[in-house]
């Protein structure tokens, strides 16, 4: 082992780490090992830290396209209908003189259909990409104005670079979507390519409309500079802990006057209401909590004098090396700073009135079987590739094993085929009945590489490098690489595996939330939030949690997994936040007047 390390071929611990240079070493195992062991925080350039304690109206956790779009709206960008749209009914319903943020979403989205179950996502998509699903190309039906006076103070916190999960995808990977479906408003991916003087990729004719993931990541990162949003973004910060503080004194005349403090158990009392906050002496009467000394409106003029008691949120995070983004530091914060959190040079504390979960699905799902944490088993595609290279050099016997019939599983299979590595592919589905697999729904003539995997899985094409294991589930992995699988008829088989890749989907990691909140968020609160079978239970027209007031969820957490549809939840969220922060308490006409008369309005 020493010899291998000294000639630079393979470092010590080849099988438990990567066969790579020091800076590529992992930040700890997926099991949540302390980040400081392998990814010292001191290696981060702390000289760049400018903000340690922040007080804003809105704190957004996550910095992918969902958060970027929300930041655009909260920065005072307003969207208006141009008056032109192929759908006559929609055209007649929409007003051109009032921002979409002030129009009636339930009325406008009624009857719209498409590939999202969120009505506001369908509404935004049909205005941004009219008739895209039937292959037509229309100009966007939206025009934009900037009214800086309506901006809402906010901060976007993300542990990697702005662009979210796109920075973690292998840069050369081609997108599934059309390039223009990844666009954010006002500065398109195509505009970015022109600015970058990038020529269209010389892909074959079936993939020339797809983009490289690395370019998409760079586009999102550059977008926040182009649109002057960057001051709202703090990157390389991992939010580790969030608390809800009920700074809500009752009217001093009330009997039993006490400040309300957590823990608060927001159990549902009816379909649309939550239980009242509790003191140590029990539930406070609804009428009493109405009296709050705090008005959410900064100017005070548009607020009712008596407002509903609102909690505030406290967030605490640490600055990280961006590559260590996925790991969670288990250390406890010490209550020393004015905001009640440790103010060590590498920590950040944020106080806000609202929090928005835009943190995507970053946690790979696990099978929960014996041996899943063994060093030759991984849940990450890039890790799989590195381990395969390592295993090839070390001459480890056995085939690669890929578990899962989704797109990531297909990518892992393709990598093996392209590199002359035999791969066993296990998936539990019976393909004669599985009609909800994305691979089975790809239009013929497109995505030729994925079509090939689908044909191999179905046995319509064969390769000496590929063995399909249809209708099987992995039961266990052993240290020597032995892998036990069972078929649907409970017949066991044993395989020798060099490197195993589990690709069975992703879920949200909301471990930073207090347990009493995270445990009530999902549509099925007992299950993890995975954006597919279970998302955060939100009100579709505000994107606010049905159970925890002042908490919003965007993108995959709200059930939309394609960029094209993420923006609906952002739009609904921005509208709700504006309304509740009393910024839009004027009548639509007054509001329109003010937006065109103020000096700082820019027509775009
Ligand atoms: C391999 C791959 C290919 C894809 N291809 C396509 C495609 O072709 N077309 C398409 O439309 N969509 C595609 N998607 C899906 C698309 O990437 C997502 O829908 C989209 O990025 C979601 O955006 P988001 O802003 O909601 O979250 P994300 O992009 O997931 O960003 C969330 C960010 O929050 C960060 N975060 C999480 N927890 C914390 C925390 N505690 N503190 C700080 N930061 C945190 C995460 O690290 C992440 O960077 C693909 C996804 C993958 C993985």
XYZ file of C-alpha atoms and ligand atoms in Angstrom:
657
model
C 0.000 0.000 0.000
C 2.807 2.414 0.948
C 4.520 1.694 -2.333
C 1.385 2.418 -4.297
C 0.980 5.707 -2.484
C 4.534 6.813 -3.082
C 4.414 6.206 -6.829
C 1.226 8.218 -6.963
C -0.891 5.409 -8.362
C -3.116 4.647 -5.452
C -3.219 6.132 -1.999
C -3.550 4.276 1.214
C -7.095 3.048 1.792
C -7.831 2.649 -1.893
C -11.011 0.768 -1.184
C -12.338 3.011 1.517
C -11.491 6.272 -0.198
C -10.799 7.237 -3.786
C -7.793 6.557 -5.920
C -7.319 10.254 -6.351
C -5.408 13.358 -5.414
C -5.683 14.794 -1.915
C -8.080 17.560 -2.868
C -10.544 15.006 -4.162
C -10.653 13.068 -0.917
C -14.174 12.638 0.356
C -15.466 14.773 3.203
C -16.388 11.765 5.293
C -18.556 8.754 4.700
C -22.187 9.058 3.720
C -23.140 7.889 7.206
C -22.573 11.419 8.474
C -19.059 11.142 9.885
C -17.826 14.393 11.408
C -16.950 16.724 8.574
C -13.960 18.168 10.412
C -12.055 14.920 10.211
C -11.476 14.935 6.497
C -12.527 18.400 5.437
C -11.030 20.913 7.852
C -13.014 24.115 8.034
C -9.767 26.006 8.472
C -9.008 25.326 4.802
C -11.777 27.729 3.766
C -10.654 31.275 2.916
C -12.356 32.986 5.848
C -11.099 36.373 4.762
C -14.103 36.413 2.411
C -16.656 36.297 5.194
C -18.505 39.563 5.368
C -21.676 38.703 7.241
C -22.034 36.809 10.457
C -25.360 37.889 11.879
C -28.156 38.892 9.595
C -31.735 40.007 10.187
C -34.007 39.719 7.135
C -37.649 39.188 6.290
C -36.983 35.993 4.349
C -34.262 33.362 4.701
C -34.012 30.887 1.833
C -32.201 27.598 2.460
C -30.699 26.263 -0.769
C -29.360 28.196 -3.764
C -30.479 26.281 -6.849
C -32.762 27.572 -9.626
C -35.811 27.605 -7.295
C -34.090 29.975 -4.892
C -32.630 32.122 -7.683
C -36.085 32.659 -9.186
C -37.577 33.535 -5.803
C -34.737 35.982 -5.176
C -35.536 37.660 -8.514
C -39.136 38.245 -7.421
C -38.226 39.330 -3.894
C -35.754 41.810 -5.385
C -38.660 43.735 -6.877
C -38.966 42.170 -10.329
C -42.623 42.059 -11.337
C -44.107 40.094 -14.199
C -46.933 41.228 -16.463
C -48.938 39.479 -19.166
C -48.009 40.841 -22.598
C -51.510 40.285 -23.973
C -50.434 37.607 -26.414
C -51.030 33.878 -25.808
C -52.361 31.040 -27.976
C -54.898 30.031 -25.282
C -57.909 32.314 -25.852
C -59.573 31.589 -22.506
C -56.413 32.402 -20.588
C -55.872 35.506 -22.700
C -59.307 36.776 -21.746
C -58.835 36.042 -18.059
C -55.467 37.766 -17.691
C -55.002 41.497 -17.175
C -52.084 43.274 -18.782
C -52.127 46.324 -16.503
C -51.650 44.511 -13.198
C -48.690 42.409 -12.149
C -49.348 38.675 -12.187
C -48.419 38.717 -8.504
C -51.612 40.649 -7.854
C -53.948 38.491 -9.926
C -56.088 35.546 -8.875
C -54.077 32.320 -9.267
C -56.939 29.851 -8.589
C -59.086 31.557 -11.244
C -56.271 31.813 -13.802
C -54.983 28.269 -13.395
C -58.395 26.624 -13.479
C -58.540 24.029 -16.257
C -54.819 24.093 -17.069
C -53.271 20.670 -17.585
C -49.703 19.481 -17.929
C -46.831 17.630 -16.349
C -47.040 19.236 -12.921
C -49.635 18.767 -10.233
C -49.113 22.334 -8.974
C -51.596 24.698 -10.670
C -49.331 27.759 -10.349
C -46.456 25.804 -11.956
C -48.719 25.078 -14.923
C -49.798 28.718 -15.082
C -46.254 30.072 -15.059
C -45.026 27.449 -17.512
C -47.771 28.120 -20.033
C -46.990 31.842 -19.913
C -43.220 31.404 -20.039
C -43.184 28.581 -22.631
C -46.562 28.781 -24.416
C -47.585 25.459 -26.007
C -44.118 23.965 -25.437
C -45.552 20.502 -24.844
C -47.017 20.336 -28.333
C -43.692 21.291 -29.855
C -44.560 24.897 -30.693
C -42.166 27.758 -30.077
C -43.890 30.967 -29.029
C -42.321 33.999 -27.447
C -42.842 34.248 -23.710
C -46.127 35.918 -22.769
C -44.442 37.709 -19.894
C -42.799 41.103 -19.671
C -40.895 42.258 -16.629
C -40.475 45.496 -14.700
C -38.269 46.199 -11.762
C -39.717 48.160 -8.873
C -36.998 48.326 -6.275
C -39.326 49.961 -3.768
C -41.260 46.693 -3.480
C -38.166 44.584 -2.790
C -38.241 42.410 0.309
C -35.123 41.855 2.368
C -33.920 38.298 1.972
C -30.870 36.095 2.043
C -30.216 32.945 0.013
C -27.993 30.472 1.810
C -26.456 27.521 0.023
C -23.657 25.184 0.815
C -22.287 25.094 -2.726
C -22.146 27.660 -5.512
C -25.346 29.337 -6.762
C -26.975 26.846 -9.128
C -27.580 24.116 -6.564
C -27.466 20.494 -7.548
C -26.239 21.364 -11.064
C -22.762 21.938 -9.660
C -22.721 18.338 -8.467
C -23.636 16.769 -11.819
C -20.740 15.660 -13.997
C -20.144 18.678 -16.274
C -20.239 16.707 -19.535
C -23.625 15.091 -18.757
C -26.246 16.150 -21.288
C -29.525 17.445 -19.903
C -32.745 15.587 -20.510
C -34.544 18.858 -21.091
C -34.421 21.272 -23.967
C -31.924 24.019 -23.196
C -34.607 26.702 -23.169
C -36.614 24.838 -20.534
C -33.769 25.515 -18.119
C -34.020 29.282 -18.669
C -34.567 31.784 -15.927
C -36.378 34.990 -16.979
C -34.737 37.994 -18.664
C -31.344 36.399 -19.298
C -31.666 33.085 -21.090
C -29.242 30.213 -21.384
C -28.846 31.225 -25.031
C -27.987 34.829 -24.033
C -25.395 33.402 -21.671
C -23.922 31.256 -24.447
C -23.657 34.323 -26.683
C -21.964 36.310 -23.916
C -19.593 33.441 -23.331
C -19.067 33.162 -27.082
C -19.924 29.500 -26.806
C -20.806 27.742 -30.007
C -23.533 25.108 -29.985
C -22.074 21.778 -29.041
C -21.207 19.493 -31.905
C -23.602 16.851 -30.643
C -25.422 14.527 -32.972
C -28.707 15.836 -34.338
C -30.686 14.056 -31.617
C -28.964 15.852 -28.785
C -27.981 19.247 -30.125
C -30.875 20.892 -28.279
C -29.597 19.511 -24.969
C -27.128 21.385 -22.769
C -24.119 20.223 -20.802
C -24.751 20.190 -17.058
C -21.507 22.093 -16.448
C -22.718 24.942 -18.671
C -26.095 25.033 -16.944
C -24.354 25.273 -13.563
C -22.186 28.147 -14.802
C -25.199 29.895 -16.353
C -27.088 29.883 -13.026
C -23.999 31.098 -11.221
C -23.491 33.962 -13.689
C -27.216 34.781 -13.677
C -27.178 36.160 -10.138
C -24.437 38.610 -11.169
C -26.150 39.574 -14.407
C -29.440 40.297 -12.626
C -27.724 42.038 -9.688
C -28.982 39.495 -7.176
C -25.590 38.521 -5.850
C -25.751 40.664 -2.701
C -28.582 38.451 -1.479
C -26.554 35.262 -1.851
C -24.213 33.714 0.667
C -22.514 30.613 -0.698
C -20.536 27.829 0.915
C -22.625 27.928 4.046
C -24.358 24.857 5.433
C -27.431 25.523 7.545
C -27.201 23.158 10.459
C -29.933 24.257 12.758
C -33.201 26.166 12.539
C -35.405 27.162 15.430
C -38.719 28.870 15.707
C -38.941 31.558 18.372
C -42.311 32.730 19.600
C -41.537 36.287 20.614
C -45.177 36.886 21.289
C -46.167 38.507 24.551
C -49.840 38.322 25.320
C -51.696 41.441 26.164
C -50.397 42.347 29.648
C -54.004 42.446 30.864
C -54.611 38.824 29.929
C -54.767 36.433 32.810
C -51.829 34.051 32.725
C -49.700 36.422 30.600
C -46.526 34.554 29.599
C -44.118 34.688 26.683
C -44.677 31.741 24.395
C -41.603 29.636 23.859
C -40.854 26.479 21.923
C -41.422 23.582 21.896
C -44.471 24.101 19.776
C -46.257 21.125 18.397
C -48.107 22.192 15.265
C -50.543 19.321 15.177
C -53.439 19.743 12.806
C -56.739 20.550 14.438
C -58.736 20.819 11.235
C -57.887 20.645 7.554
C -56.810 24.270 7.400
C -55.742 25.240 10.848
C -52.988 24.487 13.274
C -53.064 24.044 16.979
C -52.333 27.082 19.086
C -48.923 27.566 20.621
C -48.588 26.163 24.083
C -47.043 27.406 27.288
C -45.925 25.029 29.965
C -49.422 25.425 31.344
C -51.253 24.300 28.264
C -52.810 25.662 25.097
C -53.389 29.402 24.934
C -56.821 30.469 23.785
C -56.930 31.562 20.124
C -58.370 34.969 21.084
C -55.429 35.680 23.355
C -52.701 35.026 20.815
C -54.271 37.547 18.466
C -52.761 40.296 20.627
C -49.183 40.604 19.563
C -47.036 43.622 20.170
C -45.204 42.996 16.943
C -46.376 44.245 13.580
C -44.862 42.525 10.583
C -45.102 45.647 8.468
C -42.013 47.794 8.532
C -43.845 51.011 7.676
C -46.825 50.208 9.833
C -49.313 52.073 7.653
C -50.860 49.136 5.884
C -51.041 46.743 8.819
C -54.048 46.192 10.955
C -53.288 47.355 14.472
C -53.948 43.915 15.877
C -52.141 41.140 14.084
C -51.864 37.421 14.454
C -48.975 36.378 16.613
C -46.085 35.385 14.344
C -42.992 33.443 15.228
C -39.521 34.340 14.056
C -36.942 31.947 12.759
C -33.343 31.592 13.836
C -30.923 29.822 11.515
C -27.414 28.787 12.280
C -24.839 27.558 9.810
C -21.163 27.064 9.116
C -18.955 28.092 6.251
C -17.590 25.114 4.362
C -15.422 24.141 1.474
C -18.029 23.922 -1.341
C -17.043 20.313 -2.037
C -18.098 19.388 1.496
C -21.583 20.675 0.875
C -23.444 17.465 1.525
C -22.117 16.702 4.968
C -23.659 17.679 8.229
C -21.657 18.824 11.166
C -23.151 17.300 14.293
C -21.604 19.805 16.701
C -23.996 21.658 19.001
C -24.129 25.430 18.751
C -23.338 27.334 21.905
C -25.733 30.102 22.942
C -23.311 33.003 23.174
C -24.066 35.569 20.473
C -26.788 38.246 20.542
C -28.910 35.952 18.378
C -28.299 33.111 20.751
C -25.815 31.228 18.608
C -22.130 30.631 18.578
C -20.365 33.417 16.717
C -17.136 31.631 15.912
C -15.394 33.045 12.821
C -16.804 30.317 10.612
C -20.416 30.412 11.733
C -23.342 32.497 10.585
C -26.620 33.328 12.300
C -29.718 34.565 10.514
C -32.954 35.834 12.005
C -35.991 35.995 9.711
C -39.748 36.287 9.646
C -40.176 33.588 6.997
C -38.123 30.609 5.930
C -38.190 29.012 2.531
C -36.984 25.463 2.007
C -35.374 25.400 -1.448
C -32.830 22.775 -0.539
C -33.770 20.156 -3.120
C -33.357 16.423 -2.753
C -29.738 15.975 -1.808
C -29.768 12.768 0.196
C -29.549 9.466 -1.706
C -32.177 6.959 -0.653
C -30.871 3.854 1.018
C -31.927 0.236 0.761
C -31.453 -0.266 4.495
C -29.816 -3.673 4.075
C -26.783 -5.275 5.745
C -23.479 -4.232 4.165
C -24.818 -1.097 2.462
C -22.167 1.056 4.160
C -19.274 -1.213 3.111
C -16.502 0.610 1.223
C -17.217 -1.009 -2.143
C -20.843 0.159 -2.091
C -21.713 3.744 -2.986
C -24.746 5.950 -3.596
C -22.998 8.545 -5.751
C -22.321 8.286 -9.483
C -19.032 10.183 -9.393
C -17.881 8.048 -6.476
C -18.899 4.906 -8.401
C -16.746 5.937 -11.360
C -13.744 6.688 -9.156
C -14.077 3.413 -7.286
C -14.378 1.453 -10.529
C -11.128 2.989 -11.798
C -9.509 2.134 -8.499
C -10.890 -1.392 -8.474
C -9.752 -1.985 -12.065
C -6.208 -0.955 -11.174
C -6.209 -3.193 -8.130
C -7.601 -6.087 -10.148
C -10.530 -6.619 -7.790
C -12.649 -9.496 -9.052
C -16.359 -9.426 -9.767
C -18.640 -7.331 -11.914
C -19.974 -3.896 -11.185
C -23.497 -3.887 -9.782
C -26.029 -1.140 -10.450
C -29.263 -1.127 -8.450
C -32.165 0.947 -9.775
C -33.957 1.578 -13.066
C -33.978 5.374 -13.032
C -31.888 7.823 -15.030
C -28.931 7.750 -12.620
C -28.922 3.941 -12.743
C -28.925 4.196 -16.547
C -25.989 6.644 -16.417
C -24.063 4.189 -14.227
C -24.776 1.330 -16.657
C -23.652 3.489 -19.600
C -20.407 4.332 -17.837
C -19.657 0.607 -17.414
C -20.464 -0.179 -21.043
C -18.327 2.711 -22.304
C -15.401 1.540 -20.172
C -15.558 -2.152 -20.985
C -16.686 -3.158 -17.499
C -19.215 -5.954 -17.059
C -22.254 -4.775 -15.118
C -25.079 -6.633 -13.379
C -28.183 -4.444 -13.320
C -30.733 -5.184 -10.600
C -34.187 -3.595 -10.577
C -37.292 -4.774 -8.772
C -39.778 -3.842 -11.494
C -41.432 -6.327 -13.819
C -40.872 -4.461 -17.090
C -43.953 -5.920 -18.741
C -46.018 -3.990 -16.182
C -43.823 -0.998 -15.300
C -45.191 1.940 -17.230
C -44.166 4.736 -14.885
C -40.429 4.449 -15.531
C -39.020 7.539 -17.238
C -36.799 5.289 -19.363
C -39.883 3.617 -20.821
C -41.483 6.939 -21.732
C -38.687 8.575 -23.704
C -39.807 9.497 -27.210
C -38.384 7.174 -29.835
C -35.597 8.635 -31.922
C -34.382 10.799 -29.025
C -32.002 10.096 -26.123
C -30.353 7.278 -28.047
C -28.024 6.350 -25.186
C -30.936 5.859 -22.765
C -32.955 4.016 -25.421
C -30.062 1.584 -25.611
C -30.166 0.909 -21.844
C -33.926 0.394 -22.032
C -33.506 -2.141 -24.846
C -30.804 -3.989 -22.874
C -33.056 -4.076 -19.813
C -35.936 -5.471 -21.874
C -33.673 -8.001 -23.624
C -34.395 -6.406 -27.027
C -30.649 -5.925 -27.382
C -27.841 -7.923 -25.750
C -24.240 -7.227 -24.787
C -21.572 -9.442 -23.220
C -20.957 -6.532 -20.824
C -24.525 -6.346 -19.487
C -26.712 -8.717 -17.453
C -30.236 -7.572 -16.559
C -31.586 -8.829 -13.230
C -35.254 -7.959 -13.648
C -37.574 -8.368 -10.668
C -34.767 -8.721 -8.120
C -33.964 -6.998 -4.837
C -30.570 -6.874 -3.159
C -30.685 -8.504 0.260
C -27.136 -8.001 1.566
C -23.514 -7.186 0.773
C -20.582 -8.948 2.469
C -17.047 -7.689 3.010
C -15.667 -10.063 0.372
C -17.977 -8.548 -2.263
C -20.542 -11.338 -2.133
C -23.963 -9.909 -2.914
C -27.200 -11.778 -2.226
C -30.254 -10.981 -4.338
C -33.778 -12.371 -4.123
C -36.248 -12.677 -6.955
C -39.963 -11.936 -6.683
C -40.495 -15.673 -6.101
C -38.022 -15.524 -3.160
C -35.263 -17.428 -4.983
C -31.831 -16.299 -3.788
C -28.770 -15.844 -5.948
C -25.231 -14.821 -5.072
C -22.972 -12.569 -7.161
C -19.405 -11.326 -6.797
C -19.402 -7.533 -6.898
C -16.369 -5.286 -7.381
C -18.208 -1.978 -6.882
C -21.904 -1.564 -6.141
C -23.933 1.531 -6.978
C -27.303 2.100 -5.315
C -29.345 4.482 -7.478
C -32.865 4.286 -6.102
C -33.684 7.996 -5.915
C -33.105 10.935 -3.620
C -34.839 12.511 -0.699
C -34.666 15.761 1.218
C -32.347 16.164 4.158
C -34.268 18.349 6.584
C -32.207 17.337 9.592
C -31.592 21.017 10.381
C -35.245 21.487 11.344
C -36.487 20.736 14.841
C -37.970 17.277 14.998
C -41.420 18.554 15.946
C -41.524 20.527 12.693
C -39.840 18.103 10.279
C -42.063 15.304 11.527
C -45.272 17.062 10.456
C -44.233 18.567 7.107
C -44.905 15.798 4.591
C -48.207 14.894 2.950
C -47.462 11.579 4.624
C -45.628 12.844 7.713
C -44.281 9.376 8.509
C -42.326 9.187 5.225
C -39.266 11.081 3.987
C -39.857 13.982 1.575
C -38.808 12.676 -1.845
C -40.631 14.996 -4.242
C -42.146 12.030 -6.028
C -44.330 10.013 -3.702
C -44.285 12.453 -0.813
C -43.711 16.205 -0.890
C -44.123 18.925 1.711
C -47.828 19.430 2.322
C -48.254 22.955 0.970
C -51.112 25.160 -0.025
C -50.722 25.175 -3.837
C -51.478 28.874 -4.172
C -49.025 30.127 -1.559
C -46.496 27.290 -1.318
C -46.785 27.693 2.443
C -46.792 24.631 4.651
C -50.308 23.570 5.592
C -49.079 22.823 9.092
C -46.274 25.248 9.924
C -47.056 28.922 9.269
C -44.316 31.093 7.725
C -42.514 28.071 6.319
C -42.549 27.626 2.538
C -41.288 24.859 0.245
C -40.135 25.167 -3.370
C -39.196 22.970 -6.312
C -38.799 19.245 -5.704
C -39.877 19.706 -2.080
C -43.158 21.039 -3.454
C -43.448 18.146 -5.922
C -41.876 19.631 -9.086
C -38.721 17.926 -10.287
C -38.067 19.635 -13.616
C -36.652 23.155 -13.752
C -39.412 24.237 -16.122
C -42.008 23.726 -13.406
C -40.028 24.876 -10.350
C -40.912 28.505 -10.815
C -44.612 28.128 -10.014
C -43.897 27.409 -6.365
C -41.554 30.435 -6.304
C -44.257 32.639 -7.787
C -46.873 31.438 -5.302
C -44.421 31.889 -2.442
C -43.424 35.435 -3.477
C -47.066 36.454 -3.744
C -47.906 35.053 -0.328
C -44.868 36.634 1.319
C -45.595 40.017 -0.251
C -49.166 39.883 0.951
C -48.348 38.850 4.455
C -45.564 41.403 4.804
C -48.177 44.012 3.896
C -46.335 45.185 0.795
C -49.332 44.652 -1.459
C -52.134 45.927 0.709
C -52.912 48.604 -1.861
C -55.556 48.078 -4.489
C -54.209 46.740 -7.789
C -54.778 50.092 -9.489
C -52.915 52.016 -6.817
C -50.158 49.477 -6.941
C -49.804 49.748 -10.708
C -49.696 53.513 -10.480
C -47.035 53.435 -7.869
C -44.966 50.977 -9.868
C -44.958 53.169 -12.953
C -44.595 56.503 -11.164
C -41.763 55.830 -8.773
C -38.336 56.857 -9.978
C -36.733 53.519 -9.321
C -39.004 51.485 -11.607
C -37.233 50.083 -14.643
C -39.130 48.774 -17.648
C -37.258 45.725 -18.973
C -28.180 14.252 -12.709
C -29.353 15.190 -12.793
C -29.838 15.568 -14.032
C -30.936 16.432 -14.121
N -31.387 16.791 -15.350
C -32.429 17.648 -15.451
C -32.903 18.089 -16.726
O -32.411 17.708 -17.778
N -33.948 18.970 -16.750
C -34.539 19.446 -15.612
O -35.458 20.244 -15.710
N -34.118 19.026 -14.397
C -33.091 18.149 -14.283
N -32.664 17.739 -13.048
C -33.423 18.191 -11.857
C -33.022 19.597 -11.466
O -31.650 19.639 -11.289
C -33.723 19.984 -10.184
O -35.098 19.908 -10.381
C -33.403 21.403 -9.764
O -32.034 21.638 -9.697
C -34.009 21.678 -8.411
O -33.688 22.993 -8.085
P -33.768 23.537 -6.599
O -33.299 24.929 -6.661
O -35.121 23.314 -6.053
O -32.784 22.619 -5.750
P -31.307 22.153 -6.020
O -30.840 22.463 -7.382
O -31.279 20.737 -5.585
O -30.451 23.043 -5.025
C -30.592 22.943 -3.649
C -29.280 23.333 -3.012
O -29.468 23.482 -1.607
C -28.335 23.017 -0.954
N -28.646 22.649 0.425
C -29.310 21.553 0.862
N -29.360 21.546 2.207
C -28.715 22.663 2.616
C -28.419 23.200 3.892
N -28.796 22.589 5.024
N -27.720 24.354 3.960
C -27.330 24.981 2.831
N -27.585 24.514 1.597
C -28.266 23.366 1.493
C -27.937 21.807 -1.772
O -26.623 21.446 -1.540
C -28.188 22.285 -3.188
O -27.032 22.856 -3.704
C -31.562 16.899 -12.940
C -31.064 16.522 -11.688
C -29.975 15.680 -11.609
C -29.467 15.285 -10.239
